[in-house]
PDB file of C-alpha atoms in Angstrom:
ATOM      1  CA  MET A   1     -28.578  36.206  22.245  1.00  0.00           C
ATOM      2  CA  LEU A   2     -29.708  35.539  18.734  1.00  0.00           C
ATOM      3  CA  ARG A   3     -27.234  38.110  17.450  1.00  0.00           C
ATOM      4  CA  GLN A   4     -24.370  36.426  18.939  1.00  0.00           C
ATOM      5  CA  PHE A   5     -25.605  32.951  17.704  1.00  0.00           C
ATOM      6  CA  SER A   6     -26.124  34.337  14.075  1.00  0.00           C
ATOM      7  CA  ARG A   7     -22.614  36.136  14.022  1.00  0.00           C
ATOM      8  CA  ARG A   8     -21.167  32.533  15.057  1.00  0.00           C
ATOM      9  CA  VAL A   9     -23.167  30.841  12.364  1.00  0.00           C
ATOM     10  CA  TYR A  10     -22.054  33.686   9.752  1.00  0.00           C
ATOM     11  CA  ARG A  11     -18.244  33.111  10.794  1.00  0.00           C
ATOM     12  CA  VAL A  12     -18.329  29.294  10.156  1.00  0.00           C
ATOM     13  CA  VAL A  13     -20.374  29.829   6.901  1.00  0.00           C
ATOM     14  CA  ALA A  14     -18.226  32.712   5.684  1.00  0.00           C
ATOM     15  CA  ASN A  15     -15.054  30.804   6.109  1.00  0.00           C
ATOM     16  CA  PRO A  16     -14.550  28.506   3.250  1.00  0.00           C
ATOM     17  CA  GLN A  17     -12.021  26.286   5.013  1.00  0.00           C
ATOM     18  CA  THR A  18     -14.882  25.270   7.470  1.00  0.00           C
ATOM     19  CA  LEU A  19     -17.069  24.136   4.523  1.00  0.00           C
ATOM     20  CA  ALA A  20     -14.513  22.292   2.406  1.00  0.00           C
ATOM     21  CA  PRO A  21     -14.545  19.044   3.931  1.00  0.00           C
ATOM     22  CA  LEU A  22     -18.100  19.074   3.626  1.00  0.00           C
ATOM     23  CA  SER A  23     -17.938  19.885  -0.029  1.00  0.00           C
ATOM     24  CA  ARG A  24     -15.457  16.993  -0.550  1.00  0.00           C
ATOM     25  CA  GLY A  25     -17.664  14.536   1.408  1.00  0.00           C
ATOM     26  CA  LEU A  26     -15.482  13.933   4.385  1.00  0.00           C
ATOM     27  CA  LYS A  27     -15.461  10.567   6.008  1.00  0.00           C
ATOM     28  CA  GLU A  28     -15.972  10.529   9.576  1.00  0.00           C
ATOM     29  CA  THR A  29     -13.896   7.526  10.419  1.00  0.00           C
ATOM     30  CA  THR A  30     -11.663   5.366   8.606  1.00  0.00           C
ATOM     31  CA  GLY A  31     -12.757   2.106  10.366  1.00  0.00           C
ATOM     32  CA  LEU A  32      -9.208   1.439  11.441  1.00  0.00           C
ATOM     33  CA  VAL A  33      -7.996   1.481  15.043  1.00  0.00           C
ATOM     34  CA  GLY A  34      -5.312   3.950  15.462  1.00  0.00           C
ATOM     35  CA  VAL A  35      -5.786   5.392  11.608  1.00  0.00           C
ATOM     36  CA  GLU A  36      -7.120   9.134  11.910  1.00  0.00           C
ATOM     37  CA  VAL A  37      -9.047  10.652   8.887  1.00  0.00           C
ATOM     38  CA  ASP A  38      -6.970  12.886   7.051  1.00  0.00           C
ATOM     39  CA  PRO A  39      -8.915  15.669   5.426  1.00  0.00           C
ATOM     40  CA  ASN A  40      -6.033  16.440   3.017  1.00  0.00           C
ATOM     41  CA  ALA A  41      -5.464  12.751   2.237  1.00  0.00           C
ATOM     42  CA  ARG A  42      -5.234  13.469  -1.440  1.00  0.00           C
ATOM     43  CA  GLU A  43      -2.798  16.451  -1.465  1.00  0.00           C
ATOM     44  CA  ASN A  44      -0.787  14.862   1.221  1.00  0.00           C
ATOM     45  CA  LEU A  45      -0.683  11.429  -0.694  1.00  0.00           C
ATOM     46  CA  ILE A  46       0.581  13.425  -3.883  1.00  0.00           C
ATOM     47  CA  ASN A  47       3.371  15.134  -1.673  1.00  0.00           C
ATOM     48  CA  SER A  48       4.294  11.721  -0.030  1.00  0.00           C
ATOM     49  CA  LEU A  49       4.597  10.126  -3.387  1.00  0.00           C
ATOM     50  CA  HIS A  50       6.866  12.786  -4.727  1.00  0.00           C
ATOM     51  CA  LYS A  51       8.981  12.703  -1.965  1.00  0.00           C
ATOM     52  CA  VAL A  52       9.330   8.763  -2.051  1.00  0.00           C
ATOM     53  CA  LYS A  53      10.432   9.490  -5.868  1.00  0.00           C
ATOM     54  CA  GLY A  54      12.765  12.177  -4.927  1.00  0.00           C
ATOM     55  CA  LEU A  55      14.357  10.095  -2.004  1.00  0.00           C
ATOM     56  CA  VAL A  56      14.939   6.754  -4.208  1.00  0.00           C
ATOM     57  CA  ALA A  57      16.181   8.802  -6.848  1.00  0.00           C
ATOM     58  CA  ASP A  58      18.976  10.497  -4.689  1.00  0.00           C
ATOM     59  CA  MET A  59      20.062   7.525  -2.766  1.00  0.00           C
ATOM     60  CA  ILE A  60      19.361   4.561  -4.992  1.00  0.00           C
ATOM     61  CA  PRO A  61      21.346   3.767  -8.255  1.00  0.00           C
ATOM     62  CA  GLU A  62      19.526   3.682 -11.483  1.00  0.00           C
ATOM     63  CA  THR A  63      20.360   0.417 -12.286  1.00  0.00           C
ATOM     64  CA  ALA A  64      18.924  -1.217  -8.874  1.00  0.00           C
ATOM     65  CA  GLU A  65      15.360  -3.071  -9.428  1.00  0.00           C
ATOM     66  CA  TYR A  66      14.226  -1.688  -6.119  1.00  0.00           C
ATOM     67  CA  ARG A  67      14.541   1.482  -7.535  1.00  0.00           C
ATOM     68  CA  LYS A  68      12.770   0.890 -10.414  1.00  0.00           C
ATOM     69  CA  ILE A  69       9.843  -1.031  -8.701  1.00  0.00           C
ATOM     70  CA  VAL A  70       9.618   1.722  -6.215  1.00  0.00           C
ATOM     71  CA  GLU A  71       9.362   4.566  -9.099  1.00  0.00           C
ATOM     72  CA  GLN A  72       6.869   2.672 -11.224  1.00  0.00           C
ATOM     73  CA  THR A  73       4.684   2.361  -8.158  1.00  0.00           C
ATOM     74  CA  CYS A  74       4.733   5.834  -7.270  1.00  0.00           C
ATOM     75  CA  ASP A  75       4.116   6.701 -11.097  1.00  0.00           C
ATOM     76  CA  TYR A  76       1.130   4.370 -11.164  1.00  0.00           C
ATOM     77  CA  LYS A  77      -0.542   5.856  -8.039  1.00  0.00           C
ATOM     78  CA  LEU A  78       0.176   9.186  -9.220  1.00  0.00           C
ATOM     79  CA  LYS A  79      -1.650   8.353 -12.668  1.00  0.00           C
ATOM     80  CA  LEU A  80      -4.399   6.789 -10.880  1.00  0.00           C
ATOM     81  CA  ILE A  81      -4.745  10.368  -8.497  1.00  0.00           C
ATOM     82  CA  SER A  82      -5.067  12.092 -11.701  1.00  0.00           C
ATOM     83  CA  GLU A  83      -7.623  10.034 -13.415  1.00  0.00           C
ATOM     84  CA  HIS A  84      -9.857   9.687 -10.401  1.00  0.00           C
ATOM     85  CA  GLU A  85     -11.550  12.866  -8.933  1.00  0.00           C
ATOM     86  CA  SER A  86     -13.644  10.835  -6.105  1.00  0.00           C
ATOM     87  CA  ASN A  87     -11.443   9.817  -3.107  1.00  0.00           C
ATOM     88  CA  ASP A  88     -14.157   6.902  -2.714  1.00  0.00           C
ATOM     89  CA  GLU A  89     -13.403   5.920  -6.457  1.00  0.00           C
ATOM     90  CA  LEU A  90      -9.711   6.216  -5.812  1.00  0.00           C
ATOM     91  CA  GLU A  91      -9.662   4.167  -2.707  1.00  0.00           C
ATOM     92  CA  GLY A  92     -11.851   1.501  -4.459  1.00  0.00           C
ATOM     93  CA  VAL A  93      -9.355   1.116  -7.338  1.00  0.00           C
ATOM     94  CA  LEU A  94      -6.352   1.204  -4.860  1.00  0.00           C
ATOM     95  CA  GLY A  95      -7.716  -1.168  -2.721  1.00  0.00           C
ATOM     96  CA  LEU A  96      -6.696   0.676   0.304  1.00  0.00           C
ATOM     97  CA  GLN A  97      -8.117   4.085   1.988  1.00  0.00           C
ATOM     98  CA  LEU A  98      -5.756   7.032   1.363  1.00  0.00           C
ATOM     99  CA  GLU A  99      -4.775   7.244   4.844  1.00  0.00           C
ATOM    100  CA  GLN A 100      -3.218   3.800   4.576  1.00  0.00           C
ATOM    101  CA  GLU A 101      -1.655   4.742   1.581  1.00  0.00           C
ATOM    102  CA  LEU A 102      -0.119   7.650   3.271  1.00  0.00           C
ATOM    103  CA  MET A 103       1.267   5.233   6.032  1.00  0.00           C
ATOM    104  CA  LEU A 104       2.787   2.970   3.280  1.00  0.00           C
ATOM    105  CA  CYS A 105       4.708   6.073   1.915  1.00  0.00           C
ATOM    106  CA  GLN A 106       5.915   7.015   5.461  1.00  0.00           C
ATOM    107  CA  ASP A 107       6.989   3.384   5.578  1.00  0.00           C
ATOM    108  CA  GLU A 108       8.797   3.350   2.304  1.00  0.00           C
ATOM    109  CA  LEU A 109      10.750   7.151   3.191  1.00  0.00           C
ATOM    110  CA  GLY A 110      12.220   5.034   6.385  1.00  0.00           C
ATOM    111  CA  LEU A 111      13.119   1.914   4.373  1.00  0.00           C
ATOM    112  CA  ILE A 112      14.756   3.757   1.453  1.00  0.00           C
ATOM    113  CA  PRO A 113      18.074   4.934   3.610  1.00  0.00           C
ATOM    114  CA  LYS A 114      18.117   1.450   5.118  1.00  0.00           C
ATOM    115  CA  MET A 115      18.167  -0.044   1.438  1.00  0.00           C
ATOM    116  CA  ALA A 116      20.900   2.497   0.332  1.00  0.00           C
ATOM    117  CA  GLU A 117      23.055   1.446   3.371  1.00  0.00           C
ATOM    118  CA  TRP A 118      22.258  -2.423   2.787  1.00  0.00           C
ATOM    119  CA  LYS A 119      22.939  -2.210  -1.004  1.00  0.00           C
ATOM    120  CA  PRO A 120      21.108  -5.662  -1.583  1.00  0.00           C
ATOM    121  CA  TRP A 121      21.742  -4.988  -5.461  1.00  0.00           C
ATOM    122  CA  GLU A 122      25.363  -5.459  -4.916  1.00  0.00           C
ATOM    123  CA  VAL A 123      26.368  -8.952  -5.104  1.00  0.00           C
ATOM    124  CA  PRO A 124      30.018 -10.007  -4.562  1.00  0.00           C
ATOM    125  CA  GLU A 125      31.808 -11.520  -7.312  1.00  0.00           C
ATOM    126  CA  GLY A 126      31.636 -15.446  -7.483  1.00  0.00           C
ATOM    127  CA  HIS A 127      28.820 -15.300  -4.961  1.00  0.00           C
ATOM    128  CA  GLN A 128      26.993 -18.943  -4.980  1.00  0.00           C
ATOM    129  CA  VAL A 129      23.365 -19.284  -3.546  1.00  0.00           C
ATOM    130  CA  PRO A 130      22.731 -22.541  -2.195  1.00  0.00           C
ATOM    131  CA  VAL A 131      19.672 -24.199  -3.495  1.00  0.00           C
ATOM    132  CA  PHE A 132      17.916 -26.672  -1.776  1.00  0.00           C
ATOM    133  CA  GLN A 133      15.794 -29.237  -3.345  1.00  0.00           C
ATOM    134  CA  GLU A 134      13.380 -31.770  -1.631  1.00  0.00           C
ATOM    135  CA  ASP A 135      12.905 -35.289  -2.684  1.00  0.00           C
ATOM    136  CA  ASP A 136       9.863 -36.112  -4.796  1.00  0.00           C
ATOM    137  CA  PRO A 137       7.476 -37.693  -2.236  1.00  0.00           C
ATOM    138  CA  MET A 138       6.165 -40.094  -5.087  1.00  0.00           C
ATOM    139  CA  GLU A 139       9.700 -41.457  -5.631  1.00  0.00           C
ATOM    140  CA  THR A 140      10.948 -41.881  -2.099  1.00  0.00           C
ATOM    141  CA  GLY A 141       7.596 -43.678  -1.186  1.00  0.00           C
ATOM    142  CA  GLN A 142       6.539 -41.075   1.241  1.00  0.00           C
ATOM    143  CA  TRP A 143       3.262 -40.260  -0.655  1.00  0.00           C
ATOM    144  CA  HIS A 144       0.075 -41.049   1.088  1.00  0.00           C
ATOM    145  CA  GLU A 145      -3.167 -41.489  -0.461  1.00  0.00           C
ATOM    146  CA  PRO A 146      -5.741 -38.963   0.369  1.00  0.00           C
ATOM    147  CA  ILE A 147      -8.091 -39.742   3.138  1.00  0.00           C
ATOM    148  CA  ASP A 148     -11.755 -39.045   3.368  1.00  0.00           C
ATOM    149  CA  ALA A 149     -11.931 -36.760   6.235  1.00  0.00           C
ATOM    150  CA  LYS A 150     -15.712 -38.258   7.096  1.00  0.00           C
ATOM    151  CA  THR A 151     -14.859 -42.031   6.767  1.00  0.00           C
ATOM    152  CA  HIS A 152     -11.003 -41.686   7.614  1.00  0.00           C
ATOM    153  CA  GLN A 153     -10.358 -44.370   4.699  1.00  0.00           C
ATOM    154  CA  SER A 154      -8.413 -43.841   1.442  1.00  0.00           C
ATOM    155  CA  LEU A 155     -10.085 -42.295  -1.467  1.00  0.00           C
ATOM    156  CA  PRO A 156     -10.052 -44.050  -4.754  1.00  0.00           C
ATOM    157  CA  PRO A 157      -7.689 -42.751  -7.281  1.00  0.00           C
ATOM    158  CA  PRO A 158      -9.018 -40.048  -9.903  1.00  0.00           C
ATOM    159  CA  PRO A 159     -10.337 -41.965 -12.970  1.00  0.00           C
ATOM    160  CA  GLN A 160      -7.709 -42.116 -15.958  1.00  0.00           C
ATOM    161  CA  GLN A 161      -8.634 -40.200 -18.830  1.00  0.00           C
TER     162      GLN A 161
END
């Protein structure tokens, strides 16, 4: 019995793939409902960012602002990944968990073909955008003095400087 146990332990310890997550400090949970921990989040994020850059380069014209912004965002994130070795540190700089960044990449991969179909960068010749301007409440007499929440009376005007 002890011999079987020691063989099992040896198989686990001798296999570097089983110990790799432990050496990287694998987190147990993302803390987000429905978002599972990705043990290879860093590598998958790098691959996804390159996919996004490739797809946007293939489908969107170079002059489109959408393409420029997507490429800049991907380049920035790839730069951050190369500068920060710790996933925790990288997540702190990005402000999101790597799994969330992966989800954003997947969303972008779904959006790029739609943007290519819609072509929002193509504006027809002579297209006019309607401009709506609201009246100034001070000029129309619709301005009401601020009211004190406790006394429900108008507050005095601020002192003139």
